[in-house]
mmCIF file of C-alpha atoms in Angstrom:
data_model
loop_
_atom_site.group_PDB
_atom_site.id
_atom_site.type_symbol
_atom_site.label_atom_id
_atom_site.label_comp_id
_atom_site.label_asym_id
_atom_site.label_seq_id
_atom_site.Cartn_x
_atom_site.Cartn_y
_atom_site.Cartn_z
ATOM 1 C CA UNK A 1187 0.650 -72.065 -31.462
ATOM 2 C CA UNK A 1188 1.846 -69.013 -33.374
ATOM 3 C CA UNK A 1189 5.227 -69.274 -35.023
ATOM 4 C CA UNK A 1190 6.412 -66.289 -32.947
ATOM 5 C CA UNK A 1191 6.210 -66.579 -29.187
ATOM 6 C CA UNK A 1192 6.771 -63.371 -27.285
ATOM 7 C CA UNK A 1193 7.532 -62.981 -23.613
ATOM 8 C CA UNK A 1194 7.704 -59.201 -23.271
ATOM 9 C CA UNK A 1195 6.352 -58.865 -19.739
ATOM 10 C CA UNK A 1196 9.254 -59.069 -17.295
ATOM 11 C CA UNK A 1197 7.103 -59.392 -14.201
ATOM 12 C CA UNK A 1198 7.875 -55.881 -13.072
ATOM 13 C CA UNK A 1199 5.637 -56.482 -10.073
ATOM 14 C CA UNK A 1200 8.501 -58.464 -8.604
ATOM 15 C CA UNK A 1201 10.536 -55.279 -8.282
ATOM 16 C CA UNK A 1202 8.624 -54.442 -5.116
ATOM 17 C CA UNK A 1203 9.653 -57.698 -3.437
ATOM 18 C CA UNK A 1204 13.236 -57.682 -4.700
ATOM 19 C CA UNK A 1205 14.464 -54.179 -4.058
ATOM 20 C CA UNK A 1206 18.050 -55.367 -3.571
ATOM 21 C CA UNK A 1207 18.133 -56.805 -7.118
ATOM 22 C CA UNK A 1208 20.299 -55.320 -9.819
ATOM 23 C CA UNK A 1209 18.078 -55.500 -12.892
ATOM 24 C CA UNK A 1210 20.693 -54.470 -15.454
ATOM 25 C CA UNK A 1211 19.969 -54.518 -19.185
ATOM 26 C CA UNK A 1212 22.183 -57.551 -19.717
ATOM 27 C CA UNK A 1213 21.246 -60.999 -18.430
ATOM 28 C CA UNK A 1214 24.016 -63.532 -17.852
ATOM 29 C CA UNK A 1215 23.589 -67.172 -18.758
ATOM 30 C CA UNK A 1216 23.819 -69.694 -15.942
ATOM 31 C CA UNK A 1217 25.756 -72.615 -17.514
ATOM 32 C CA UNK A 1218 24.969 -75.114 -14.722
ATOM 33 C CA UNK A 1219 21.212 -74.632 -15.324
ATOM 34 C CA UNK A 1220 21.353 -74.742 -19.121
ATOM 35 C CA UNK A 1221 20.831 -77.969 -21.068
ATOM 36 C CA UNK A 1222 19.418 -79.286 -24.344
ATOM 37 C CA UNK A 1223 18.278 -82.873 -23.825
ATOM 38 C CA UNK A 1224 16.079 -85.461 -25.531
ATOM 39 C CA UNK A 1225 12.760 -86.361 -23.937
ATOM 40 C CA UNK A 1226 10.348 -89.150 -24.739
ATOM 41 C CA UNK A 1227 10.213 -90.754 -28.147
ATOM 42 C CA UNK A 1228 10.654 -87.603 -30.249
ATOM 43 C CA UNK A 1229 10.815 -84.635 -27.919
ATOM 44 C CA UNK A 1230 13.478 -82.102 -26.921
ATOM 45 C CA UNK A 1231 13.698 -79.977 -23.777
ATOM 46 C CA UNK A 1232 15.691 -76.727 -23.774
ATOM 47 C CA UNK A 1233 16.527 -75.139 -20.416
ATOM 48 C CA UNK A 1234 18.350 -71.795 -20.304
ATOM 49 C CA UNK A 1235 19.262 -70.425 -16.888
ATOM 50 C CA UNK A 1236 19.560 -66.626 -16.703
ATOM 51 C CA UNK A 1237 20.581 -64.142 -14.059
ATOM 52 C CA UNK A 1238 17.342 -62.238 -14.732
ATOM 53 C CA UNK A 1239 14.312 -62.295 -16.999
ATOM 54 C CA UNK A 1240 14.575 -60.766 -20.475
ATOM 55 C CA UNK A 1241 12.187 -60.388 -23.433
ATOM 56 C CA UNK A 1242 12.548 -63.171 -26.004
ATOM 57 C CA UNK A 1243 10.946 -64.498 -29.155
ATOM 58 C CA UNK A 1244 11.006 -67.874 -30.952
ATOM 59 C CA UNK A 1245 10.581 -68.728 -34.640
ATOM 60 C CA UNK A 1246 11.527 -71.507 -37.023
ATOM 61 C CA UNK A 1247 13.373 -71.623 -40.340
ATOM 62 C CA UNK A 1248 13.712 -74.296 -43.002
ATOM 63 C CA UNK A 1249 16.393 -75.408 -45.491
ATOM 64 C CA UNK A 1250 17.926 -76.471 -43.164
ATOM 65 C CA UNK A 1251 15.504 -76.923 -40.273
ATOM 66 C CA UNK A 1252 16.306 -74.523 -37.453
ATOM 67 C CA UNK A 1253 14.739 -73.023 -34.370
ATOM 68 C CA UNK A 1254 15.809 -69.482 -33.461
ATOM 69 C CA UNK A 1255 15.565 -67.719 -30.093
ATOM 70 C CA UNK A 1256 16.247 -63.982 -29.889
ATOM 71 C CA UNK A 1257 16.894 -62.270 -26.529
ATOM 72 C CA UNK A 1258 17.184 -58.692 -25.382
ATOM 73 C CA UNK A 1259 19.969 -59.526 -24.406
ATOM 74 C CA UNK A 1260 22.157 -62.305 -22.950
ATOM 75 C CA UNK A 1261 25.853 -62.594 -22.072
ATOM 76 C CA UNK A 1262 26.790 -66.170 -23.012
ATOM 77 C CA UNK A 1263 30.159 -66.134 -21.228
ATOM 78 C CA UNK A 1264 30.941 -69.495 -19.604
ATOM 79 C CA UNK A 1265 28.561 -71.577 -21.713
ATOM 80 C CA UNK A 1266 30.110 -74.179 -24.033
ATOM 81 C CA UNK A 1267 28.517 -76.367 -26.705
ATOM 82 C CA UNK A 1268 29.884 -79.486 -25.042
ATOM 83 C CA UNK A 1269 28.119 -78.867 -21.723
ATOM 84 C CA UNK A 1270 25.001 -77.301 -23.270
ATOM 85 C CA UNK A 1271 24.131 -79.693 -26.101
ATOM 86 C CA UNK A 1272 23.152 -83.160 -24.783
ATOM 87 C CA UNK A 1273 20.573 -83.997 -27.439
ATOM 88 C CA UNK A 1274 21.044 -86.370 -30.384
ATOM 89 C CA UNK A 1275 18.135 -84.711 -32.180
ATOM 90 C CA UNK A 1276 19.920 -81.365 -32.374
ATOM 91 C CA UNK A 1277 22.948 -81.480 -34.694
ATOM 92 C CA UNK A 1278 24.458 -78.187 -33.541
ATOM 93 C CA UNK A 1279 23.792 -75.085 -31.463
ATOM 94 C CA UNK A 1280 25.091 -71.551 -32.021
ATOM 95 C CA UNK A 1281 24.808 -68.634 -29.592
ATOM 96 C CA UNK A 1282 26.214 -65.151 -29.351
ATOM 97 C CA UNK A 1283 25.655 -61.459 -30.163
ATOM 98 C CA UNK A 1284 23.345 -60.785 -33.077
ATOM 99 C CA UNK A 1285 23.096 -56.978 -33.398
ATOM 100 C CA UNK A 1286 23.781 -54.357 -30.720
ATOM 101 C CA UNK A 1287 21.381 -54.970 -27.834
ATOM 102 C CA UNK A 1288 20.282 -58.395 -29.059
ATOM 103 C CA UNK A 1289 21.489 -61.962 -28.692
ATOM 104 C CA UNK A 1290 20.608 -65.083 -30.648
ATOM 105 C CA UNK A 1291 20.549 -68.839 -30.082
ATOM 106 C CA UNK A 1292 20.046 -71.225 -33.045
ATOM 107 C CA UNK A 1293 19.278 -74.945 -32.875
ATOM 108 C CA UNK A 1294 20.080 -77.006 -35.975
ATOM 109 C CA UNK A 1295 17.319 -79.585 -35.979
ATOM 110 C CA UNK A 1296 17.652 -83.069 -37.424
ATOM 111 C CA UNK A 1297 13.917 -83.100 -38.275
ATOM 112 C CA UNK A 1298 10.946 -80.682 -38.228
ATOM 113 C CA UNK A 1299 10.043 -79.668 -34.658
ATOM 114 C CA UNK A 1300 7.394 -77.425 -33.123
ATOM 115 C CA UNK A 1301 7.175 -75.607 -29.797
ATOM 116 C CA UNK A 1302 4.799 -77.468 -27.477
ATOM 117 C CA UNK A 1303 5.307 -75.118 -24.540
ATOM 118 C CA UNK A 1304 7.509 -72.171 -23.530
ATOM 119 C CA UNK A 1305 7.763 -70.898 -19.989
ATOM 120 C CA UNK A 1306 9.922 -68.222 -18.344
ATOM 121 C CA UNK A 1307 9.983 -68.589 -14.562
ATOM 122 C CA UNK A 1308 11.527 -65.866 -12.408
ATOM 123 C CA UNK A 1309 12.572 -66.617 -8.826
ATOM 124 C CA UNK A 1310 11.131 -63.987 -6.473
ATOM 125 C CA UNK A 1311 14.033 -64.217 -4.061
ATOM 126 C CA UNK A 1312 17.071 -64.070 -6.340
ATOM 127 C CA UNK A 1313 15.545 -62.591 -9.469
ATOM 128 C CA UNK A 1314 17.162 -65.340 -11.557
ATOM 129 C CA UNK A 1315 15.143 -66.851 -14.395
ATOM 130 C CA UNK A 1316 14.761 -70.206 -16.137
ATOM 131 C CA UNK A 1317 13.444 -70.385 -19.716
ATOM 132 C CA UNK A 1318 12.147 -73.864 -20.494
ATOM 133 C CA UNK A 1319 11.009 -74.965 -23.943
ATOM 134 C CA UNK A 1320 9.393 -78.258 -24.844
ATOM 135 C CA UNK A 1321 9.761 -79.225 -28.506
ATOM 136 C CA UNK A 1322 7.895 -82.028 -30.231
ATOM 137 C CA UNK A 1323 8.156 -83.592 -33.675
ATOM 138 C CA UNK A 1324 5.849 -82.320 -36.408
ATOM 139 C CA UNK A 1325 5.261 -83.084 -40.062
ATOM 140 C CA UNK A 1326 7.031 -81.308 -42.951
ATOM 141 C CA UNK A 1327 3.945 -79.449 -44.212
ATOM 142 C CA UNK A 1328 3.033 -78.056 -40.798
ATOM 143 C CA UNK A 1329 6.617 -76.905 -40.188
ATOM 144 C CA UNK A 1330 6.971 -75.292 -43.600
ATOM 145 C CA UNK A 1331 3.624 -73.502 -43.258
ATOM 146 C CA UNK A 1332 4.722 -71.588 -40.166
ATOM 147 C CA UNK A 1333 8.488 -71.233 -40.806
ATOM 148 C CA UNK A 1334 10.031 -67.876 -41.631
ATOM 149 C CA UNK A 1335 11.898 -65.012 -40.015
ATOM 150 C CA UNK A 1336 9.492 -62.340 -38.741
ATOM 151 C CA UNK A 1337 9.929 -58.628 -39.265
ATOM 152 C CA UNK A 1338 9.131 -56.772 -36.054
ATOM 153 C CA UNK A 1339 10.065 -53.133 -35.300
ATOM 154 C CA UNK A 1340 12.250 -52.989 -32.243
ATOM 155 C CA UNK A 1341 13.617 -56.489 -32.772
ATOM 156 C CA UNK A 1342 15.262 -56.115 -36.170
ATOM 157 C CA UNK A 1343 17.580 -53.677 -37.895
ATOM 158 C CA UNK A 1344 15.764 -51.016 -39.923
ATOM 159 C CA UNK A 1345 15.569 -51.365 -43.677
ATOM 160 C CA UNK A 1346 18.372 -49.553 -45.521
ATOM 161 C CA UNK A 1347 17.383 -45.997 -46.296
ATOM 162 C CA UNK A 1348 17.029 -44.797 -49.869
ATOM 163 C CA UNK A 1349 19.855 -42.384 -50.604
ATOM 164 C CA UNK A 1350 20.497 -39.898 -53.355
ATOM 165 C CA UNK A 1351 22.589 -40.880 -56.347
ATOM 166 C CA UNK A 1352 26.285 -40.282 -55.652
ATOM 167 C CA UNK A 1353 27.941 -38.074 -58.247
ATOM 168 C CA UNK A 1354 30.644 -39.670 -60.414
ATOM 169 C CA UNK A 1355 34.020 -39.796 -58.746
ATOM 170 C CA UNK A 1356 36.767 -37.479 -59.920
ATOM 171 C CA UNK A 1357 40.356 -36.891 -58.952
ATOM 172 C CA UNK A 1358 39.517 -34.212 -56.396
ATOM 173 C CA UNK A 1359 37.018 -36.206 -54.380
ATOM 174 C CA UNK A 1360 38.148 -38.670 -51.695
ATOM 175 C CA UNK A 1361 37.796 -42.323 -52.588
ATOM 176 C CA UNK A 1362 35.073 -43.803 -50.389
ATOM 177 C CA UNK A 1363 35.991 -47.368 -49.404
ATOM 178 C CA UNK A 1364 33.730 -49.787 -47.569
ATOM 179 C CA UNK A 1365 35.844 -52.169 -45.484
ATOM 180 C CA UNK A 1366 34.037 -55.348 -44.494
ATOM 181 C CA UNK A 1367 35.585 -57.282 -41.575
ATOM 182 C CA UNK A 1368 34.300 -60.804 -42.169
ATOM 183 C CA UNK A 1369 31.881 -62.588 -39.831
ATOM 184 C CA UNK A 1370 31.030 -61.173 -36.355
ATOM 185 C CA UNK A 1371 28.727 -61.763 -33.420
ATOM 186 C CA UNK A 1372 27.119 -65.187 -33.479
ATOM 187 C CA UNK A 1373 29.247 -66.120 -36.535
ATOM 188 C CA UNK A 1374 32.923 -66.360 -35.412
ATOM 189 C CA UNK A 1375 34.241 -67.519 -38.791
ATOM 190 C CA UNK A 1376 37.350 -69.699 -38.739
ATOM 191 C CA UNK A 1377 38.774 -70.629 -35.341
ATOM 192 C CA UNK A 1378 42.281 -71.986 -34.853
ATOM 193 C CA UNK A 1379 44.915 -71.866 -32.117
ATOM 194 C CA UNK A 1380 42.806 -69.701 -29.827
ATOM 195 C CA UNK A 1381 42.282 -67.114 -32.598
ATOM 196 C CA UNK A 1382 38.988 -66.448 -34.335
ATOM 197 C CA UNK A 1383 38.556 -64.853 -37.733
ATOM 198 C CA UNK A 1384 35.965 -62.277 -36.713
ATOM 199 C CA UNK A 1385 38.256 -60.695 -34.114
ATOM 200 C CA UNK A 1386 41.391 -60.776 -36.243
ATOM 201 C CA UNK A 1387 39.633 -59.181 -39.226
ATOM 202 C CA UNK A 1388 38.099 -56.403 -37.143
ATOM 203 C CA UNK A 1389 41.551 -55.643 -35.757
ATOM 204 C CA UNK A 1390 43.040 -55.495 -39.250
ATOM 205 C CA UNK A 1391 40.154 -53.408 -40.612
ATOM 206 C CA UNK A 1392 40.727 -50.812 -37.904
ATOM 207 C CA UNK A 1393 44.461 -50.741 -38.653
ATOM 208 C CA UNK A 1394 43.875 -50.409 -42.388
ATOM 209 C CA UNK A 1395 41.286 -47.712 -41.829
ATOM 210 C CA UNK A 1396 43.745 -45.726 -39.722
ATOM 211 C CA UNK A 1397 46.444 -45.950 -42.426
ATOM 212 C CA UNK A 1398 44.117 -44.888 -45.225
ATOM 213 C CA UNK A 1399 42.705 -41.951 -43.281
ATOM 214 C CA UNK A 1400 46.175 -40.728 -42.328
ATOM 215 C CA UNK A 1401 47.327 -40.948 -45.950
ATOM 216 C CA UNK A 1402 44.593 -38.537 -47.050
ATOM 217 C CA UNK A 1403 42.292 -38.869 -50.052
ATOM 218 C CA UNK A 1404 40.127 -41.596 -48.529
ATOM 219 C CA UNK A 1405 36.822 -41.848 -46.713
ATOM 220 C CA UNK A 1406 36.459 -45.154 -44.892
ATOM 221 C CA UNK A 1407 33.269 -46.847 -43.734
ATOM 222 C CA UNK A 1408 33.137 -50.210 -41.919
ATOM 223 C CA UNK A 1409 30.273 -52.695 -42.176
ATOM 224 C CA UNK A 1410 30.783 -53.337 -38.450
ATOM 225 C CA UNK A 1411 32.809 -51.528 -35.807
ATOM 226 C CA UNK A 1412 32.432 -54.087 -33.018
ATOM 227 C CA UNK A 1413 31.667 -57.760 -32.436
ATOM 228 C CA UNK A 1414 28.202 -57.823 -33.962
ATOM 229 C CA UNK A 1415 26.468 -59.916 -36.586
ATOM 230 C CA UNK A 1416 25.857 -58.311 -39.980
ATOM 231 C CA UNK A 1417 24.112 -60.395 -42.616
ATOM 232 C CA UNK A 1418 25.718 -60.828 -46.029
ATOM 233 C CA UNK A 1419 22.738 -59.118 -47.612
ATOM 234 C CA UNK A 1420 23.032 -56.130 -45.298
ATOM 235 C CA UNK A 1421 26.771 -55.703 -45.922
ATOM 236 C CA UNK A 1422 25.977 -55.002 -49.572
ATOM 237 C CA UNK A 1423 23.077 -52.726 -48.612
ATOM 238 C CA UNK A 1424 25.360 -50.734 -46.298
ATOM 239 C CA UNK A 1425 27.834 -50.218 -49.140
ATOM 240 C CA UNK A 1426 25.066 -48.779 -51.320
ATOM 241 C CA UNK A 1427 23.771 -46.670 -48.453
ATOM 242 C CA UNK A 1428 27.211 -45.198 -47.883
ATOM 243 C CA UNK A 1429 27.682 -44.442 -51.580
ATOM 244 C CA UNK A 1430 30.871 -46.514 -51.559
ATOM 245 C CA UNK A 1431 33.224 -46.388 -54.541
ATOM 246 C CA UNK A 1432 34.768 -49.749 -53.557
ATOM 247 C CA UNK A 1433 33.910 -52.718 -51.363
ATOM 248 C CA UNK A 1434 36.735 -54.774 -49.782
ATOM 249 C CA UNK A 1435 35.800 -57.781 -47.656
ATOM 250 C CA UNK A 1436 38.528 -59.017 -45.307
ATOM 251 C CA UNK A 1437 38.932 -62.661 -44.305
ATOM 252 C CA UNK A 1438 41.437 -65.165 -42.901
ATOM 253 C CA UNK A 1439 39.917 -68.599 -43.259
ATOM 254 C CA UNK A 1440 40.849 -72.077 -42.160
ATOM 255 C CA UNK A 1441 40.943 -74.666 -44.914
ATOM 256 C CA UNK A 1442 42.426 -78.147 -45.008
ATOM 257 C CA UNK A 1443 41.894 -78.712 -48.742
ATOM 258 C CA UNK A 1444 45.311 -78.468 -50.410
ATOM 259 C CA UNK A 1445 46.908 -77.083 -47.233
ATOM 260 C CA UNK A 1446 46.071 -73.551 -48.405
ATOM 261 C CA UNK A 1447 48.326 -70.687 -47.348
ATOM 262 C CA UNK A 1448 49.247 -67.194 -48.461
ATOM 263 C CA UNK A 1449 47.147 -64.133 -49.362
ATOM 264 C CA UNK A 1450 44.750 -64.069 -52.302
ATOM 265 C CA UNK A 1451 42.205 -61.695 -53.828
ATOM 266 C CA UNK A 1452 38.830 -62.984 -55.008
ATOM 267 C CA UNK A 1453 36.417 -61.579 -57.559
ATOM 268 C CA UNK A 1454 32.913 -62.799 -58.269
ATOM 269 C CA UNK A 1455 32.177 -65.744 -60.481
ATOM 270 C CA UNK A 1456 29.254 -68.147 -60.436
ATOM 271 C CA UNK A 1457 31.770 -70.914 -61.134
ATOM 272 C CA UNK A 1458 34.534 -71.267 -58.558
ATOM 273 C CA UNK A 1459 38.062 -71.310 -59.980
ATOM 274 C CA UNK A 1460 38.922 -74.452 -57.990
ATOM 275 C CA UNK A 1461 37.671 -76.792 -55.260
ATOM 276 C CA UNK A 1462 39.202 -74.680 -52.472
ATOM 277 C CA UNK A 1463 37.386 -71.557 -53.719
ATOM 278 C CA UNK A 1464 34.104 -73.445 -53.781
ATOM 279 C CA UNK A 1465 34.668 -74.664 -50.198
ATOM 280 C CA UNK A 1466 35.436 -71.135 -49.019
ATOM 281 C CA UNK A 1467 32.232 -69.787 -50.590
ATOM 282 C CA UNK A 1468 30.265 -72.408 -48.690
ATOM 283 C CA UNK A 1469 32.017 -71.499 -45.407
ATOM 284 C CA UNK A 1470 31.632 -67.726 -45.842
ATOM 285 C CA UNK A 1471 27.916 -67.961 -46.601
ATOM 286 C CA UNK A 1472 27.287 -70.377 -43.711
ATOM 287 C CA UNK A 1473 26.953 -67.436 -41.320
ATOM 288 C CA UNK A 1474 23.640 -66.382 -42.831
ATOM 289 C CA UNK A 1475 22.253 -69.886 -42.489
ATOM 290 C CA UNK A 1476 23.164 -69.783 -38.826
ATOM 291 C CA UNK A 1477 21.576 -66.381 -38.238
ATOM 292 C CA UNK A 1478 18.451 -67.007 -40.251
ATOM 293 C CA UNK A 1479 18.876 -64.643 -43.202
ATOM 294 C CA UNK A 1480 17.350 -65.801 -46.492
ATOM 295 C CA UNK A 1481 19.288 -64.735 -49.574
ATOM 296 C CA UNK A 1482 17.236 -66.717 -52.061
ATOM 297 C CA UNK A 1483 15.205 -63.823 -53.453
ATOM 298 C CA UNK A 1484 14.873 -63.548 -57.206
ATOM 299 C CA UNK A 1485 14.925 -60.549 -59.518
ATOM 300 C CA UNK A 1486 12.390 -59.955 -62.257
ATOM 301 C CA UNK A 1487 13.492 -59.917 -65.915
ATOM 302 C CA UNK A 1488 13.801 -56.136 -66.140
ATOM 303 C CA UNK A 1489 15.985 -55.991 -63.044
ATOM 304 C CA UNK A 1490 18.166 -58.800 -64.405
ATOM 305 C CA UNK A 1491 18.818 -56.842 -67.592
ATOM 306 C CA UNK A 1492 19.690 -53.657 -65.694
ATOM 307 C CA UNK A 1493 22.029 -55.575 -63.373
ATOM 308 C CA UNK A 1494 23.783 -57.222 -66.323
ATOM 309 C CA UNK A 1495 24.374 -53.807 -67.907
ATOM 310 C CA UNK A 1496 25.839 -52.508 -64.632
ATOM 311 C CA UNK A 1497 28.107 -55.545 -64.290
ATOM 312 C CA UNK A 1498 29.505 -55.053 -67.809
ATOM 313 C CA UNK A 1499 30.948 -51.723 -66.668
ATOM 314 C CA UNK A 1500 31.898 -52.847 -63.168
ATOM 315 C CA UNK A 1501 33.637 -56.145 -63.992
ATOM 316 C CA UNK A 1502 36.785 -54.735 -65.712
ATOM 317 C CA UNK A 1503 37.177 -52.196 -62.894
ATOM 318 C CA UNK A 1504 36.851 -55.014 -60.325
ATOM 319 C CA UNK A 1505 39.395 -57.186 -62.129
ATOM 320 C CA UNK A 1506 41.838 -54.238 -62.234
ATOM 321 C CA UNK A 1507 41.274 -53.630 -58.514
ATOM 322 C CA UNK A 1508 42.044 -57.269 -57.683
ATOM 323 C CA UNK A 1509 45.288 -57.182 -59.679
ATOM 324 C CA UNK A 1510 46.384 -53.897 -58.073
ATOM 325 C CA UNK A 1511 45.737 -55.139 -54.524
ATOM 326 C CA UNK A 1512 47.510 -58.449 -55.155
ATOM 327 C CA UNK A 1513 50.507 -56.630 -56.602
ATOM 328 C CA UNK A 1514 50.602 -54.184 -53.699
ATOM 329 C CA UNK A 1515 50.623 -56.943 -51.077
ATOM 330 C CA UNK A 1516 53.208 -58.942 -53.049
ATOM 331 C CA UNK A 1517 55.532 -55.911 -53.150
ATOM 332 C CA UNK A 1518 55.358 -55.821 -49.343
ATOM 333 C CA UNK A 1519 56.588 -59.400 -49.153
ATOM 334 C CA UNK A 1520 53.271 -61.259 -48.949
ATOM 335 C CA UNK A 1521 53.544 -64.176 -48.792
ATOM 336 C CA UNK A 1522 51.006 -64.682 -51.540
ATOM 337 C CA UNK A 1523 49.101 -67.763 -52.486
ATOM 338 C CA UNK A 1524 50.506 -69.600 -55.513
ATOM 339 C CA UNK A 1525 47.358 -68.410 -57.294
ATOM 340 C CA UNK A 1526 46.819 -64.936 -55.848
ATOM 341 C CA UNK A 1527 43.930 -64.042 -58.187
ATOM 342 C CA UNK A 1528 40.911 -66.293 -57.795
ATOM 343 C CA UNK A 1529 37.172 -66.396 -58.440
ATOM 344 C CA UNK A 1530 34.291 -67.658 -56.289
ATOM 345 C CA UNK A 1531 30.584 -67.063 -55.764
ATOM 346 C CA UNK A 1532 30.892 -65.102 -52.512
ATOM 347 C CA UNK A 1533 27.612 -63.387 -51.690
ATOM 348 C CA UNK A 1534 29.313 -60.197 -50.507
ATOM 349 C CA UNK A 1535 30.730 -59.624 -54.004
ATOM 350 C CA UNK A 1536 27.368 -59.494 -55.777
ATOM 351 C CA UNK A 1537 26.846 -55.706 -55.878
ATOM 352 C CA UNK A 1538 26.425 -55.058 -59.576
ATOM 353 C CA UNK A 1539 27.503 -51.397 -59.518
ATOM 354 C CA UNK A 1540 30.349 -51.334 -56.968
ATOM 355 C CA UNK A 1541 33.790 -52.878 -57.690
ATOM 356 C CA UNK A 1542 33.959 -55.523 -54.962
ATOM 357 C CA UNK A 1543 36.741 -57.892 -53.933
ATOM 358 C CA UNK A 1544 37.389 -60.298 -51.100
ATOM 359 C CA UNK A 1545 40.884 -60.373 -49.635
ATOM 360 C CA UNK A 1546 42.005 -63.549 -47.908
ATOM 361 C CA UNK A 1547 44.987 -62.290 -45.881
ATOM 362 C CA UNK A 1548 46.007 -65.844 -45.100
ATOM 363 C CA UNK A 1549 44.747 -69.016 -43.509
ATOM 364 C CA UNK A 1550 44.554 -69.648 -39.780
ATOM 365 C CA UNK A 1551 45.147 -73.333 -40.536
ATOM 366 C CA UNK A 1552 48.627 -72.500 -41.867
ATOM 367 C CA UNK A 1553 51.185 -72.119 -39.017
ATOM 368 C CA UNK A 1554 53.140 -69.556 -41.042
ATOM 369 C CA UNK A 1555 50.049 -67.499 -41.891
ATOM 370 C CA UNK A 1556 48.780 -67.687 -38.302
ATOM 371 C CA UNK A 1557 52.065 -66.298 -36.963
ATOM 372 C CA UNK A 1558 51.968 -63.545 -39.569
ATOM 373 C CA UNK A 1559 48.400 -62.585 -38.788
ATOM 374 C CA UNK A 1560 49.232 -62.273 -35.081
ATOM 375 C CA UNK A 1561 52.242 -60.047 -35.867
ATOM 376 C CA UNK A 1562 51.366 -56.288 -35.853
ATOM 377 C CA UNK A 1563 54.391 -55.477 -38.027
ATOM 378 C CA UNK A 1564 53.324 -57.960 -40.684
ATOM 379 C CA UNK A 1565 49.769 -56.654 -40.651
ATOM 380 C CA UNK A 1566 51.130 -53.099 -41.076
ATOM 381 C CA UNK A 1567 53.003 -54.223 -44.200
ATOM 382 C CA UNK A 1568 49.860 -55.830 -45.638
ATOM 383 C CA UNK A 1569 47.877 -52.675 -44.895
ATOM 384 C CA UNK A 1570 50.557 -50.665 -46.699
ATOM 385 C CA UNK A 1571 50.392 -53.055 -49.641
ATOM 386 C CA UNK A 1572 46.615 -52.613 -49.877
ATOM 387 C CA UNK A 1573 47.055 -48.832 -49.730
ATOM 388 C CA UNK A 1574 49.603 -48.935 -52.534
ATOM 389 C CA UNK A 1575 47.311 -51.122 -54.567
ATOM 390 C CA UNK A 1576 44.450 -48.661 -54.077
ATOM 391 C CA UNK A 1577 46.644 -45.771 -55.154
ATOM 392 C CA UNK A 1578 47.669 -47.596 -58.345
ATOM 393 C CA UNK A 1579 44.067 -48.580 -59.084
ATOM 394 C CA UNK A 1580 42.833 -45.035 -58.489
ATOM 395 C CA UNK A 1581 45.177 -43.622 -61.132
ATOM 396 C CA UNK A 1582 44.387 -46.390 -63.612
ATOM 397 C CA UNK A 1583 40.668 -45.906 -63.072
ATOM 398 C CA UNK A 1584 40.830 -42.150 -63.679
ATOM 399 C CA UNK A 1585 42.607 -42.775 -66.964
ATOM 400 C CA UNK A 1586 40.059 -45.446 -67.910
ATOM 401 C CA UNK A 1587 37.149 -43.119 -67.146
ATOM 402 C CA UNK A 1588 38.696 -40.317 -69.174
ATOM 403 C CA UNK A 1589 39.088 -42.633 -72.177
ATOM 404 C CA UNK A 1590 35.449 -43.762 -71.838
ATOM 405 C CA UNK A 1591 34.382 -40.127 -71.730
ATOM 406 C CA UNK A 1592 36.232 -39.448 -74.982
#
């Protein structure tokens, strides 16, 4: 069986016998008909009840072993992991929005599995549908030979367009800032006390964008403007496509190690500055494992040399940006982490030619930080602190560039 199974035909012939149906673009999951259960000695059955038939595709990924189902599209409201996942051979299941118009479900497999059968049945009377998959165990070589995310027009986001070189920034041109609300869609980020990171950071990004635009002198672009998944790799590509002068990723994690609390600003380092930073890097990059994006590509030697040259110029500007933002937030009362300047190997900070920082506004696992993050007045102060930091950095950077020019 091919690694990609398509079910594009929606049995339009049924429309003639189901005139009263409302075939909207969005199918709703039927939780009481949806189960993942073990069958036989090494099999798994996946049943997904839907209010109507939709196109779907299936493919597998390795490292770790996963099976991915894409839909066009499904509202997962009402479905919970506890009621859905009844299999001991599936370690976890994730489901949610992927990109606008598309939904994704990912099974974390305990061992290599293959699709034995896939069947979408549509009831002629009600129009409801049941997607049933039968999975069976397979060997490592067979799984690895067919695993991989496909590239299919109409199912995936287009490749980033090649854009013209942006002219060097000067004092008269607005500063173009790419704001990156962390996580989104199928990847909720940290969740604590009924609050999830993806929603909180999108809210703050919108508030910060409004402040910067009203202040004048800024052009603001967001990596996402709604609850949608954006891969780590694409966030960097979007910054290049927009010709961004700066990249600021916004997060509010949940971390038990050391009872972390307070705001901090991260810059890129292959070696984490401490255990907590290493743990956060693992958590932030987990989203791409869930969604099936592979960031393990390698550069050739020439590209490595060019990237190193670009980083030599970018690194001092990035370090200055981190200091300015941390100082600006501290002046607004913070509270700041006891080590407000930190380093970690976050994937979103790896653009060689754009000063890039990651701002942890606080930790949802800290009661104090959680209360602050839910407070619009506190968020307004933090937005003002970031604005003041950007203003200080802008002036410093203009002086630095003038000295380099001399």
